[in-house]
């Protein structure tokens, strides 16, 4: 990894802590503006240290906002840790509208297009999938049977992995090798490609989605599940769907159909809904599903990619396994992409409401009108109060990995996470699992749990997801390309099988945020056109987890 152009950084001129861009041993000389001091403690890269002495109760600022308070005396040049500070965030209220923003230069993209799948509702897909999904967990086994029957025969099976390694272990065992010899054996084996040709050339795949909901929980959760599934069925990347229902569950087929109509009143995609308790035997159900799904694939194979402006992109903004560099490299780069796409007439979705804790005032002030601002503040307060009632408020969001790599309070994590949303006005605030209907920056109420949030962003209409990570997260989605961006070069080099783009170049001074943003948007165009498959798609990382309201942070 190249050394950064500076050893430390002040993110905002109001901040009273500095971010270490590389490891700083105790005794290191720090010169910043008119300040000159020596480090009292060693500080690892990504962590923060004080610019002045702090007394117990003194406030700590990063990104220009309150992110914590000292719990004990902290000397100038000392690391802040979970042992000497605690989470703190400013209160928020309805303020004045602050919707002025500086639109980035988009001249390099004004005439660019991508090749997508046009749908009759005016939306455009970046892929062309058929999905098979249950209304209730009781049908999960039947979904798996259909997957086993269809995936390989139709040429959609992903490369085999590690089966030859198991063959090697079996050979060693049969040869009488010891446990130590087996553990030390070299099991090198490249992935073996499936040679079977795709039968339907214009279909990107059949995706089989499972979940553990639909009955036995609250009616609110089962209704939300129907809304989520409707979001996937009406999604521009989905050309048709097979839905399996048991029959007696809370998540009824008529609720699903009503949710579909809410999202697309003229819905006309191929939709197969089969109810096992009406059809009788498993054989009756599965044979009907196989025949009708196969004929549906014949129809959607007639669709082809056509040119479309970038305004038809709807990008979900996501982060997971964040670190202390996420908020100063990958996330601001996404923020620049967000502003560019909004300027070009497209849409972006910023979600993960527990990770907006501490920046509520800024986000509510950026809302286009007071009604939108009030809705955002209501959702934030309601969600946090429900979480606290369960014994875990937003302040408990940071994971052990976040803390280890510099995100020691939720407000620090949130202030950096919010940078993904850029600077444009908030045009709408959506509750889970509502659909995006307004071009521009949309806020979507989801948990900070990255798979649940990605699942929700896609249901709301994201046809590309940009996912930043500092620690490495192998998340994907069944129907939408998820592009991974690293905050630092070390993790990009260590986990090249799951990460697509390196934003550590910003930390190292080799690239500016606007330069990285343009590089990312060019990559997005290639992915949206089907010219590049991001790593999550190559690996078949088809994560799908509906949100059980109030349980996740």
Protein backbone atom coordinates (compact mmCIF):
# COMPACT_ATOMS: atom_id res chain seq x y z
CA UNK A 1 0.00 0.00 0.00
CA UNK A 2 1.35 3.41 -0.95
CA UNK A 3 1.81 5.89 1.87
CA UNK A 4 -0.85 8.63 2.09
CA UNK A 5 0.21 12.16 1.24
CA UNK A 6 -0.46 13.09 4.89
CA UNK A 7 -0.18 11.15 8.12
CA UNK A 8 -3.48 12.51 9.46
CA UNK A 9 -6.60 14.41 8.41
CA UNK A 10 -9.07 16.89 9.85
CA UNK A 11 -12.33 16.04 8.07
CA UNK A 12 -14.22 19.27 8.90
CA UNK A 13 -12.81 22.56 10.15
CA UNK A 14 -15.03 22.36 13.27
CA UNK A 15 -13.66 18.95 14.29
CA UNK A 16 -11.56 18.64 17.45
CA UNK A 17 -10.11 15.22 16.63
CA UNK A 18 -7.85 14.12 13.78
CA UNK A 19 -7.96 10.85 11.81
CA UNK A 20 -4.74 8.85 11.59
CA UNK A 21 -4.14 7.91 7.95
CA UNK A 22 -1.30 5.59 8.98
CA UNK A 23 -0.08 4.09 12.23
CA UNK A 24 1.33 6.80 14.52
CA UNK A 25 3.65 5.62 17.32
CA UNK A 26 3.65 7.32 20.72
CA UNK A 27 5.95 10.32 20.61
CA UNK A 28 5.26 11.13 16.95
CA UNK A 29 5.48 14.85 16.26
CA UNK A 30 2.20 16.38 15.05
CA UNK A 31 2.15 19.77 13.33
CA UNK A 32 -1.27 21.02 12.28
CA UNK A 33 -1.99 24.68 11.57
CA UNK A 34 -0.69 26.44 14.68
CA UNK A 35 -0.72 23.29 16.82
CA UNK A 36 2.49 21.42 17.64
CA UNK A 37 2.48 18.44 19.98
CA UNK A 38 3.74 14.90 20.42
CA UNK A 39 1.49 11.84 20.44
CA UNK A 40 0.84 10.68 24.01
CA UNK A 41 -0.38 7.26 22.86
CA UNK A 42 0.08 5.15 19.78
CA UNK A 43 -2.80 5.47 17.33
CA UNK A 44 -3.54 2.91 14.62
CA UNK A 45 -4.51 3.98 11.12
CA UNK A 46 -8.27 4.71 10.84
CA UNK A 47 -8.52 5.76 14.51
CA UNK A 48 -8.81 9.27 15.91
CA UNK A 49 -6.80 11.35 18.37
CA UNK A 50 -7.40 14.58 20.25
CA UNK A 51 -6.19 18.01 19.14
CA UNK A 52 -6.53 19.46 22.65
CA UNK A 53 -6.94 18.23 26.21
CA UNK A 54 -10.52 17.07 26.85
CA UNK A 55 -12.23 17.08 30.25
CA UNK A 56 -14.98 14.62 31.27
CA UNK A 57 -18.19 15.69 29.50
CA UNK A 58 -16.43 17.64 26.75
CA UNK A 59 -17.99 17.21 23.34
CA UNK A 60 -16.23 15.51 20.43
CA UNK A 61 -16.86 16.61 16.86
CA UNK A 62 -16.22 14.86 13.54
CA UNK A 63 -17.61 15.74 10.11
CA UNK A 64 -18.72 18.97 11.81
CA UNK A 65 -21.28 17.20 14.04
CA UNK A 66 -21.37 15.93 17.62
CA UNK A 67 -20.27 12.29 17.72
CA UNK A 68 -19.44 11.66 21.38
CA UNK A 69 -18.49 12.96 24.81
CA UNK A 70 -15.39 12.33 26.89
CA UNK A 71 -15.98 10.09 29.92
CA UNK A 72 -12.60 10.90 31.49
CA UNK A 73 -9.70 13.27 31.02
CA UNK A 74 -8.08 12.74 27.59
CA UNK A 75 -4.72 14.41 27.01
CA UNK A 76 -3.85 16.18 23.77
CA UNK A 77 -2.46 13.67 21.28
CA UNK A 78 -4.26 10.67 22.77
CA UNK A 79 -6.39 8.08 21.01
CA UNK A 80 -10.13 8.18 21.62
CA UNK A 81 -11.51 4.73 22.44
CA UNK A 82 -14.62 3.02 23.77
CA UNK A 83 -13.00 3.37 27.20
CA UNK A 84 -12.72 7.16 27.24
CA UNK A 85 -15.66 8.43 25.18
CA UNK A 86 -19.34 7.53 24.78
CA UNK A 87 -21.90 8.02 22.02
CA UNK A 88 -23.60 11.41 21.88
CA UNK A 89 -25.61 13.13 19.17
CA UNK A 90 -27.43 16.43 18.89
CA UNK A 91 -31.19 16.67 19.20
CA UNK A 92 -33.03 17.47 16.00
CA UNK A 93 -36.14 19.49 15.15
CA UNK A 94 -37.89 20.96 12.15
CA UNK A 95 -35.58 23.62 10.76
CA UNK A 96 -35.26 25.83 7.72
CA UNK A 97 -35.00 24.27 4.27
CA UNK A 98 -31.39 24.01 3.09
CA UNK A 99 -31.80 22.65 -0.42
CA UNK A 100 -29.17 24.67 -2.26
CA UNK A 101 -26.39 22.45 -3.55
CA UNK A 102 -23.49 22.52 -5.95
CA UNK A 103 -24.22 20.27 -8.91
CA UNK A 104 -21.12 18.42 -10.12
CA UNK A 105 -19.81 18.65 -13.65
CA UNK A 106 -21.55 15.89 -15.63
CA UNK A 107 -20.32 16.91 -19.11
CA UNK A 108 -18.48 13.59 -19.50
CA UNK A 109 -21.78 11.75 -19.03
CA UNK A 110 -24.44 13.98 -20.60
CA UNK A 111 -24.58 11.92 -23.80
CA UNK A 112 -23.89 8.49 -22.33
CA UNK A 113 -26.43 5.68 -22.32
CA UNK A 114 -26.67 2.13 -21.08
CA UNK A 115 -28.26 -0.91 -22.69
CA UNK A 116 -31.22 -2.07 -20.63
CA UNK A 117 -34.50 -3.98 -20.70
CA UNK A 118 -37.48 -1.69 -21.26
CA UNK A 119 -40.62 -2.56 -19.25
CA UNK A 120 -44.17 -1.49 -20.05
CA UNK A 121 -44.41 0.66 -16.90
CA UNK A 122 -41.58 2.87 -18.16
CA UNK A 123 -38.88 1.42 -15.91
CA UNK A 124 -35.70 -0.14 -17.27
CA UNK A 125 -33.92 -3.25 -16.06
CA UNK A 126 -30.19 -3.80 -15.88
CA UNK A 127 -30.86 -7.57 -16.09
CA UNK A 128 -33.63 -9.95 -17.18
CA UNK A 129 -34.56 -12.53 -14.53
CA UNK A 130 -37.38 -14.92 -13.69
CA UNK A 131 -37.89 -15.35 -9.95
CA UNK A 132 -39.40 -18.24 -7.99
CA UNK A 133 -40.43 -17.32 -4.46
CA UNK A 134 -42.63 -18.67 -1.64
CA UNK A 135 -45.30 -16.70 0.19
CA UNK A 136 -44.52 -18.72 3.31
CA UNK A 137 -41.53 -20.65 4.65
CA UNK A 138 -43.52 -23.91 4.39
CA UNK A 139 -42.81 -23.84 0.63
CA UNK A 140 -39.03 -23.45 0.94
CA UNK A 141 -38.39 -27.13 0.23
CA UNK A 142 -40.47 -27.02 -2.94
CA UNK A 143 -38.51 -23.95 -4.06
CA UNK A 144 -35.29 -25.92 -3.58
CA UNK A 145 -36.69 -28.88 -5.57
CA UNK A 146 -37.51 -26.54 -8.46
CA UNK A 147 -34.04 -25.01 -8.25
CA UNK A 148 -32.39 -28.41 -8.43
CA UNK A 149 -34.55 -29.41 -11.40
CA UNK A 150 -34.18 -26.24 -13.48
CA UNK A 151 -30.86 -24.49 -12.81
CA UNK A 152 -28.39 -26.95 -14.27
CA UNK A 153 -30.52 -28.22 -17.17
CA UNK A 154 -31.18 -24.68 -18.43
CA UNK A 155 -27.53 -23.67 -18.20
CA UNK A 156 -27.85 -21.24 -15.26
CA UNK A 157 -25.75 -23.11 -12.72
CA UNK A 158 -22.74 -21.22 -11.35
CA UNK A 159 -19.22 -22.67 -11.41
CA UNK A 160 -18.67 -25.60 -9.08
CA UNK A 161 -16.47 -24.78 -6.14
CA UNK A 162 -14.53 -26.97 -3.74
CA UNK A 163 -16.02 -30.32 -4.84
CA UNK A 164 -12.62 -31.37 -6.20
CA UNK A 165 -11.05 -30.34 -2.88
CA UNK A 166 -13.40 -32.74 -1.10
CA UNK A 167 -12.39 -35.45 -3.59
CA UNK A 168 -8.79 -34.75 -2.64
CA UNK A 169 -9.56 -35.07 1.07
CA UNK A 170 -11.34 -38.37 0.46
CA UNK A 171 -8.31 -39.68 -1.46
CA UNK A 172 -6.00 -38.71 1.40
CA UNK A 173 -8.28 -40.36 3.95
CA UNK A 174 -8.55 -43.56 1.93
CA UNK A 175 -4.76 -43.59 1.54
CA UNK A 176 -4.45 -43.68 5.33
CA UNK A 177 -2.98 -40.19 5.76
CA UNK A 178 -2.84 -38.75 9.28
CA UNK A 179 -4.90 -35.79 10.50
CA UNK A 180 -1.76 -33.64 10.46
CA UNK A 181 -0.98 -34.65 6.88
CA UNK A 182 -4.54 -33.87 5.80
CA UNK A 183 -4.45 -30.44 7.49
CA UNK A 184 -1.15 -29.62 5.79
CA UNK A 185 -2.18 -30.87 2.36
CA UNK A 186 -2.27 -28.43 -0.56
CA UNK A 187 -5.75 -28.60 -2.07
CA UNK A 188 -5.19 -26.26 -5.00
CA UNK A 189 -7.99 -26.50 -7.49
CA UNK A 190 -9.37 -23.77 -9.74
CA UNK A 191 -13.11 -23.36 -10.07
CA UNK A 192 -14.52 -25.80 -12.62
CA UNK A 193 -16.78 -24.11 -15.13
CA UNK A 194 -20.09 -25.66 -16.07
CA UNK A 195 -19.92 -26.39 -19.80
CA UNK A 196 -23.68 -26.55 -20.40
CA UNK A 197 -24.91 -23.79 -22.73
CA UNK A 198 -27.70 -21.45 -21.71
CA UNK A 199 -30.98 -22.46 -23.35
CA UNK A 200 -32.47 -18.97 -23.10
CA UNK A 201 -29.78 -16.54 -24.25
CA UNK A 202 -31.63 -13.35 -23.26
CA UNK A 203 -32.50 -14.54 -19.75
CA UNK A 204 -29.86 -13.78 -17.13
CA UNK A 205 -31.13 -16.50 -14.85
CA UNK A 206 -33.86 -18.01 -12.71
CA UNK A 207 -33.50 -16.90 -9.12
CA UNK A 208 -34.95 -18.94 -6.27
CA UNK A 209 -35.62 -16.89 -3.15
CA UNK A 210 -36.27 -18.39 0.28
CA UNK A 211 -37.21 -16.79 3.60
CA UNK A 212 -38.48 -17.73 7.07
CA UNK A 213 -41.60 -15.55 7.14
CA UNK A 214 -45.22 -15.54 5.94
CA UNK A 215 -46.92 -17.05 8.98
CA UNK A 216 -46.50 -17.36 12.74
CA UNK A 217 -45.35 -13.76 13.13
CA UNK A 218 -47.22 -10.47 13.28
CA UNK A 219 -49.73 -9.54 10.61
CA UNK A 220 -47.71 -6.35 10.08
CA UNK A 221 -44.66 -8.42 9.14
CA UNK A 222 -46.59 -10.72 6.81
CA UNK A 223 -48.22 -7.73 5.09
CA UNK A 224 -44.80 -6.08 4.71
CA UNK A 225 -43.46 -9.36 3.30
CA UNK A 226 -46.17 -9.26 0.60
CA UNK A 227 -45.14 -5.68 -0.17
CA UNK A 228 -41.50 -6.72 -0.41
CA UNK A 229 -42.27 -9.64 -2.73
CA UNK A 230 -44.47 -7.35 -4.84
CA UNK A 231 -41.48 -5.01 -5.10
CA UNK A 232 -39.40 -7.84 -6.53
CA UNK A 233 -42.11 -9.04 -8.93
CA UNK A 234 -42.68 -5.52 -10.29
CA UNK A 235 -38.94 -4.74 -10.33
CA UNK A 236 -37.53 -3.77 -13.75
CA UNK A 237 -34.91 -6.55 -13.51
CA UNK A 238 -37.66 -9.17 -13.21
CA UNK A 239 -39.58 -10.22 -16.33
CA UNK A 240 -41.79 -12.85 -14.69
CA UNK A 241 -42.39 -14.78 -11.48
CA UNK A 242 -43.59 -18.06 -10.02
CA UNK A 243 -45.07 -17.79 -6.51
CA UNK A 244 -45.74 -20.84 -4.33
CA UNK A 245 -48.36 -20.57 -1.60
CA UNK A 246 -49.37 -23.17 0.95
CA UNK A 247 -52.83 -21.63 1.33
CA UNK A 248 -53.53 -21.16 5.03
CA UNK A 249 -50.74 -18.69 5.92
CA UNK A 250 -51.02 -15.04 6.96
CA UNK A 251 -49.33 -13.85 3.75
CA UNK A 252 -52.24 -14.51 1.42
CA UNK A 253 -52.05 -14.39 -2.37
CA UNK A 254 -54.74 -11.70 -2.56
CA UNK A 255 -52.65 -9.44 -0.30
CA UNK A 256 -49.71 -9.94 -2.67
CA UNK A 257 -51.84 -9.15 -5.73
CA UNK A 258 -53.10 -5.98 -4.08
CA UNK A 259 -49.53 -4.89 -3.29
CA UNK A 260 -48.57 -5.52 -6.92
CA UNK A 261 -51.43 -3.27 -8.10
CA UNK A 262 -50.25 -0.52 -5.72
CA UNK A 263 -46.89 -0.53 -7.46
CA UNK A 264 -48.06 -1.08 -11.04
CA UNK A 265 -51.77 -0.60 -11.72
CA UNK A 266 -51.34 -1.95 -15.26
CA UNK A 267 -49.15 -4.90 -14.28
CA UNK A 268 -48.90 -7.34 -17.19
CA UNK A 269 -45.81 -9.49 -16.59
CA UNK A 270 -46.19 -13.28 -16.60
CA UNK A 271 -47.17 -14.23 -13.03
CA UNK A 272 -47.82 -17.78 -11.83
CA UNK A 273 -49.39 -18.24 -8.39
CA UNK A 274 -49.85 -21.85 -7.27
CA UNK A 275 -51.45 -22.97 -3.99
CA UNK A 276 -50.40 -26.38 -2.70
CA UNK A 277 -53.48 -27.06 -0.55
CA UNK A 278 -55.70 -26.58 -3.60
CA UNK A 279 -53.55 -28.64 -5.95
CA UNK A 280 -53.19 -31.62 -3.65
CA UNK A 281 -50.03 -33.65 -4.13
CA UNK A 282 -46.52 -32.26 -4.30
CA UNK A 283 -46.24 -33.77 -7.78
CA UNK A 284 -49.27 -31.82 -9.01
CA UNK A 285 -47.83 -28.58 -7.63
CA UNK A 286 -44.31 -29.03 -8.98
CA UNK A 287 -45.26 -30.29 -12.41
CA UNK A 288 -47.54 -27.29 -12.88
CA UNK A 289 -44.78 -24.98 -11.66
CA UNK A 290 -42.22 -26.55 -14.01
CA UNK A 291 -44.42 -26.38 -17.10
CA UNK A 292 -45.72 -22.87 -16.54
CA UNK A 293 -42.31 -21.49 -15.54
CA UNK A 294 -40.70 -23.05 -18.63
CA UNK A 295 -43.25 -21.50 -20.97
CA UNK A 296 -42.80 -18.17 -19.18
CA UNK A 297 -39.07 -18.35 -19.88
CA UNK A 298 -39.83 -18.85 -23.56
CA UNK A 299 -41.73 -15.55 -23.55
CA UNK A 300 -39.20 -13.44 -21.65
CA UNK A 301 -36.37 -14.76 -23.83
CA UNK A 302 -37.85 -12.63 -26.63
CA UNK A 303 -36.79 -9.46 -24.78
CA UNK A 304 -33.56 -7.70 -25.77
CA UNK A 305 -31.44 -4.86 -24.43
CA UNK A 306 -32.02 -1.43 -25.96
CA UNK A 307 -30.39 2.02 -25.46
CA UNK A 308 -31.64 4.10 -22.55
CA UNK A 309 -30.49 7.36 -20.86
CA UNK A 310 -28.70 7.28 -17.50
CA UNK A 311 -31.78 8.90 -15.94
CA UNK A 312 -33.29 5.39 -15.84
CA UNK A 313 -30.70 4.26 -13.32
CA UNK A 314 -31.83 3.93 -9.72
CA UNK A 315 -28.82 3.25 -7.49
CA UNK A 316 -29.07 1.82 -4.00
CA UNK A 317 -26.36 3.14 -1.67
CA UNK A 318 -25.16 0.59 0.86
CA UNK A 319 -22.29 -0.11 3.25
CA UNK A 320 -21.25 -3.08 5.34
CA UNK A 321 -18.14 -4.02 7.28
CA UNK A 322 -17.32 -0.30 7.46
CA UNK A 323 -14.04 1.01 8.85
CA UNK A 324 -12.49 4.30 9.85
CA UNK A 325 -11.63 5.12 6.23
CA UNK A 326 -15.13 4.45 4.81
CA UNK A 327 -16.36 7.94 5.61
CA UNK A 328 -13.41 9.69 3.95
CA UNK A 329 -12.89 7.58 0.82
CA UNK A 330 -15.49 5.13 -0.52
CA UNK A 331 -18.59 6.79 0.98
CA UNK A 332 -17.82 10.34 -0.24
CA UNK A 333 -16.97 8.84 -3.66
CA UNK A 334 -20.46 7.32 -3.70
CA UNK A 335 -21.81 10.69 -2.62
CA UNK A 336 -20.24 12.22 -5.71
CA UNK A 337 -21.78 9.48 -7.89
CA UNK A 338 -25.12 10.18 -6.19
CA UNK A 339 -24.92 13.88 -6.99
CA UNK A 340 -23.92 13.17 -10.58
CA UNK A 341 -26.80 10.77 -11.13
CA UNK A 342 -29.32 13.17 -9.57
CA UNK A 343 -27.99 15.91 -11.87
CA UNK A 344 -28.52 13.54 -14.82
CA UNK A 345 -32.16 12.95 -13.82
CA UNK A 346 -31.69 9.57 -12.13
CA UNK A 347 -32.58 8.28 -8.68
CA UNK A 348 -30.61 7.16 -5.63
CA UNK A 349 -31.69 5.48 -2.40
CA UNK A 350 -29.99 6.13 0.94
CA UNK A 351 -31.22 3.69 3.60
CA UNK A 352 -29.97 2.22 6.92
CA UNK A 353 -31.72 4.66 9.27
CA UNK A 354 -29.77 3.59 12.41
CA UNK A 355 -26.72 4.85 10.53
CA UNK A 356 -28.18 8.33 10.14
CA UNK A 357 -28.09 8.84 13.91
CA UNK A 358 -26.43 12.19 14.60
CA UNK A 359 -27.01 13.67 11.15
CA UNK A 360 -30.81 13.88 11.43
CA UNK A 361 -30.78 17.69 11.48
CA UNK A 362 -28.75 17.91 8.28
CA UNK A 363 -30.88 15.31 6.48
CA UNK A 364 -34.19 16.82 7.61
CA UNK A 365 -33.03 20.33 6.60
CA UNK A 366 -32.17 18.95 3.15
CA UNK A 367 -35.73 17.63 2.66
CA UNK A 368 -37.52 19.41 -0.19
CA UNK A 369 -40.47 20.46 1.99
CA UNK A 370 -41.57 20.37 5.63
CA UNK A 371 -43.91 17.38 5.17
CA UNK A 372 -41.03 15.24 3.92
CA UNK A 373 -38.83 16.47 6.79
CA UNK A 374 -41.52 15.66 9.37
CA UNK A 375 -41.92 12.18 7.91
CA UNK A 376 -38.18 11.53 8.16
CA UNK A 377 -37.99 12.72 11.76
CA UNK A 378 -41.07 10.66 12.72
CA UNK A 379 -39.61 7.47 11.24
CA UNK A 380 -36.24 8.05 12.95
CA UNK A 381 -37.82 8.67 16.36
CA UNK A 382 -40.29 5.80 16.07
CA UNK A 383 -37.65 3.30 14.97
CA UNK A 384 -35.20 4.33 17.72
CA UNK A 385 -37.88 4.23 20.43
CA UNK A 386 -38.94 0.73 19.37
CA UNK A 387 -35.32 -0.39 19.41
CA UNK A 388 -34.80 1.10 22.87
CA UNK A 389 -37.94 -0.65 24.11
CA UNK A 390 -36.25 -3.90 23.09
CA UNK A 391 -33.12 -2.88 25.00
CA UNK A 392 -30.98 -1.73 22.08
CA UNK A 393 -31.10 1.83 20.77
CA UNK A 394 -29.31 3.16 17.69
CA UNK A 395 -26.23 3.81 19.84
CA UNK A 396 -25.60 0.03 19.90
CA UNK A 397 -25.33 -0.27 16.12
CA UNK A 398 -21.50 -0.43 15.69
CA UNK A 399 -20.22 -4.01 15.43
CA UNK A 400 -17.00 -5.29 17.03
CA UNK A 401 -15.36 -5.03 13.60
CA UNK A 402 -16.47 -1.41 13.21
CA UNK A 403 -15.06 -0.53 16.64
CA UNK A 404 -11.78 -2.36 16.06
CA UNK A 405 -11.24 -0.33 12.89
CA UNK A 406 -12.09 3.12 14.23
CA UNK A 407 -15.90 3.51 14.33
CA UNK A 408 -16.29 3.61 18.08
CA UNK A 409 -19.69 5.36 18.38
CA UNK A 410 -22.80 5.15 16.23
CA UNK A 411 -22.61 8.89 15.57
CA UNK A 412 -19.07 8.51 14.15
CA UNK A 413 -20.23 5.62 11.98
CA UNK A 414 -23.39 7.49 10.90
CA UNK A 415 -21.65 10.74 10.00
CA UNK A 416 -19.41 8.82 7.60
CA UNK A 417 -22.18 6.57 6.29
CA UNK A 418 -24.37 9.56 5.39
CA UNK A 419 -21.70 10.77 2.96
CA UNK A 420 -22.99 8.15 0.49
CA UNK A 421 -26.02 10.41 -0.06
CA UNK A 422 -24.04 13.33 -1.46
CA UNK A 423 -25.40 16.87 -1.08
CA UNK A 424 -28.57 17.03 -3.22
CA UNK A 425 -32.02 17.72 -1.72
CA UNK A 426 -34.07 14.85 -0.32
CA UNK A 427 -37.05 14.52 -2.66
CA UNK A 428 -38.90 11.78 -0.76
CA UNK A 429 -38.84 9.70 2.42
CA UNK A 430 -40.10 6.13 2.12
CA UNK A 431 -41.09 3.62 4.74
CA UNK A 432 -40.22 -0.06 4.22
CA UNK A 433 -41.04 -1.51 1.67
CA UNK A 434 -42.38 1.41 -0.39
CA UNK A 435 -41.36 2.03 -4.00
CA UNK A 436 -39.34 4.97 -5.34
CA UNK A 437 -41.65 7.20 -7.42
CA UNK A 438 -39.67 10.47 -7.51
CA UNK A 439 -36.36 10.99 -9.29
CA UNK A 440 -33.61 12.31 -7.03
CA UNK A 441 -32.32 11.40 -3.56
CA UNK A 442 -34.78 9.18 -1.65
CA UNK A 443 -34.41 8.13 2.00
CA UNK A 444 -35.69 4.62 2.77
CA UNK A 445 -36.31 3.40 6.32
CA UNK A 446 -34.44 0.10 6.72
CA UNK A 447 -32.20 -1.44 9.37
CA UNK A 448 -28.44 -0.97 9.26
CA UNK A 449 -28.07 -4.72 8.74
CA UNK A 450 -26.60 -4.72 5.26
CA UNK A 451 -28.37 -7.75 3.74
CA UNK A 452 -31.79 -6.68 5.01
CA UNK A 453 -31.16 -3.14 3.80
CA UNK A 454 -29.93 -4.25 0.36
CA UNK A 455 -32.96 -6.56 0.08
CA UNK A 456 -35.21 -3.57 0.82
CA UNK A 457 -33.46 -1.12 -1.52
CA UNK A 458 -33.97 -3.54 -4.40
CA UNK A 459 -37.66 -3.95 -3.54
CA UNK A 460 -37.95 -0.16 -3.69
CA UNK A 461 -36.60 -0.12 -7.24
CA UNK A 462 -32.79 0.02 -7.15
CA UNK A 463 -31.50 -1.55 -10.38
CA UNK A 464 -27.84 -1.22 -9.30
CA UNK A 465 -26.46 -1.33 -5.74
CA UNK A 466 -23.15 0.30 -4.80
CA UNK A 467 -21.83 -1.29 -1.61
CA UNK A 468 -18.82 0.11 0.28
CA UNK A 469 -16.77 -1.96 2.70
CA UNK A 470 -13.64 -1.44 4.75
CA UNK A 471 -13.41 -4.88 6.30
CA UNK A 472 -14.71 -7.01 3.39
CA UNK A 473 -18.32 -8.16 3.01
CA UNK A 474 -19.39 -10.88 0.50
CA UNK A 475 -22.97 -9.66 0.11
CA UNK A 476 -25.02 -9.77 -3.09
CA UNK A 477 -28.61 -9.81 -4.30
CA UNK A 478 -30.54 -12.32 -6.44
CA UNK A 479 -31.78 -9.89 -9.10
CA UNK A 480 -29.64 -6.74 -8.96
CA UNK A 481 -25.88 -6.37 -9.53
CA UNK A 482 -24.15 -5.40 -6.28
CA UNK A 483 -20.86 -3.59 -6.91
CA UNK A 484 -18.37 -3.70 -4.02
CA UNK A 485 -16.05 -0.80 -3.31
CA UNK A 486 -13.24 -0.93 -0.77
CA UNK A 487 -12.34 2.02 1.44
CA UNK A 488 -8.69 0.98 1.58
CA UNK A 489 -6.19 -0.73 -0.69
CA UNK A 490 -5.19 -3.39 1.84
CA UNK A 491 -8.62 -5.04 1.86
CA UNK A 492 -8.91 -4.67 -1.93
CA UNK A 493 -5.68 -6.63 -2.35
CA UNK A 494 -6.55 -9.15 0.36
CA UNK A 495 -10.08 -9.95 -0.91
CA UNK A 496 -9.99 -9.47 -4.69
CA UNK A 497 -12.53 -12.26 -5.19
CA UNK A 498 -15.36 -10.18 -3.67
CA UNK A 499 -14.37 -6.53 -4.25
CA UNK A 500 -14.73 -4.76 -7.61
CA UNK A 501 -13.39 -1.23 -7.11
CA UNK A 502 -10.66 0.21 -4.88
CA UNK A 503 -11.26 3.62 -3.30
CA UNK A 504 -8.12 3.40 -1.18
CA UNK A 505 -6.56 5.50 -3.93
CA UNK A 506 -8.24 8.51 -2.27
CA UNK A 507 -6.54 7.84 1.08
CA UNK A 508 -3.20 7.45 -0.71
CA UNK A 509 -3.59 10.73 -2.60
CA UNK A 510 -3.54 9.03 -5.99
CA UNK A 511 -7.06 10.09 -6.89
CA UNK A 512 -9.52 12.80 -5.91
CA UNK A 513 -13.11 12.08 -4.86
CA UNK A 514 -14.51 13.47 -8.17
CA UNK A 515 -12.05 11.34 -10.15
CA UNK A 516 -13.06 8.23 -8.21
CA UNK A 517 -16.73 9.13 -8.66
CA UNK A 518 -16.39 9.32 -12.44
CA UNK A 519 -14.49 6.03 -12.51
CA UNK A 520 -17.28 4.39 -10.49
CA UNK A 521 -20.06 5.74 -12.71
CA UNK A 522 -18.29 4.49 -15.85
CA UNK A 523 -18.09 1.05 -14.23
CA UNK A 524 -21.79 1.23 -13.32
CA UNK A 525 -22.67 1.90 -16.97
CA UNK A 526 -20.77 -1.21 -18.07
CA UNK A 527 -22.47 -3.35 -15.42
CA UNK A 528 -25.90 -1.92 -16.22
CA UNK A 529 -25.36 -2.80 -19.90
CA UNK A 530 -24.44 -6.39 -19.08
CA UNK A 531 -20.84 -5.97 -20.26
CA UNK A 532 -19.30 -6.63 -16.84
CA UNK A 533 -20.44 -8.98 -14.10
CA UNK A 534 -19.44 -7.74 -10.64
CA UNK A 535 -17.91 -10.27 -8.25
CA UNK A 536 -21.15 -10.84 -6.30
CA UNK A 537 -22.90 -11.90 -9.54
CA UNK A 538 -20.01 -14.12 -10.59
CA UNK A 539 -20.09 -15.88 -7.22
CA UNK A 540 -23.87 -16.27 -7.20
CA UNK A 541 -24.11 -14.30 -3.94
CA UNK A 542 -27.92 -14.25 -3.83
CA UNK A 543 -28.65 -12.91 -0.34
CA UNK A 544 -32.31 -12.20 0.43
CA UNK A 545 -33.48 -11.40 3.98
CA UNK A 546 -36.81 -9.65 4.61
CA UNK A 547 -36.91 -7.28 7.59
CA UNK A 548 -38.80 -8.34 10.70
CA UNK A 549 -39.74 -4.86 11.84
CA UNK A 550 -38.07 -3.67 15.02
CA UNK A 551 -35.79 -6.67 15.46
CA UNK A 552 -32.75 -5.48 13.48
CA UNK A 553 -30.44 -2.49 13.82
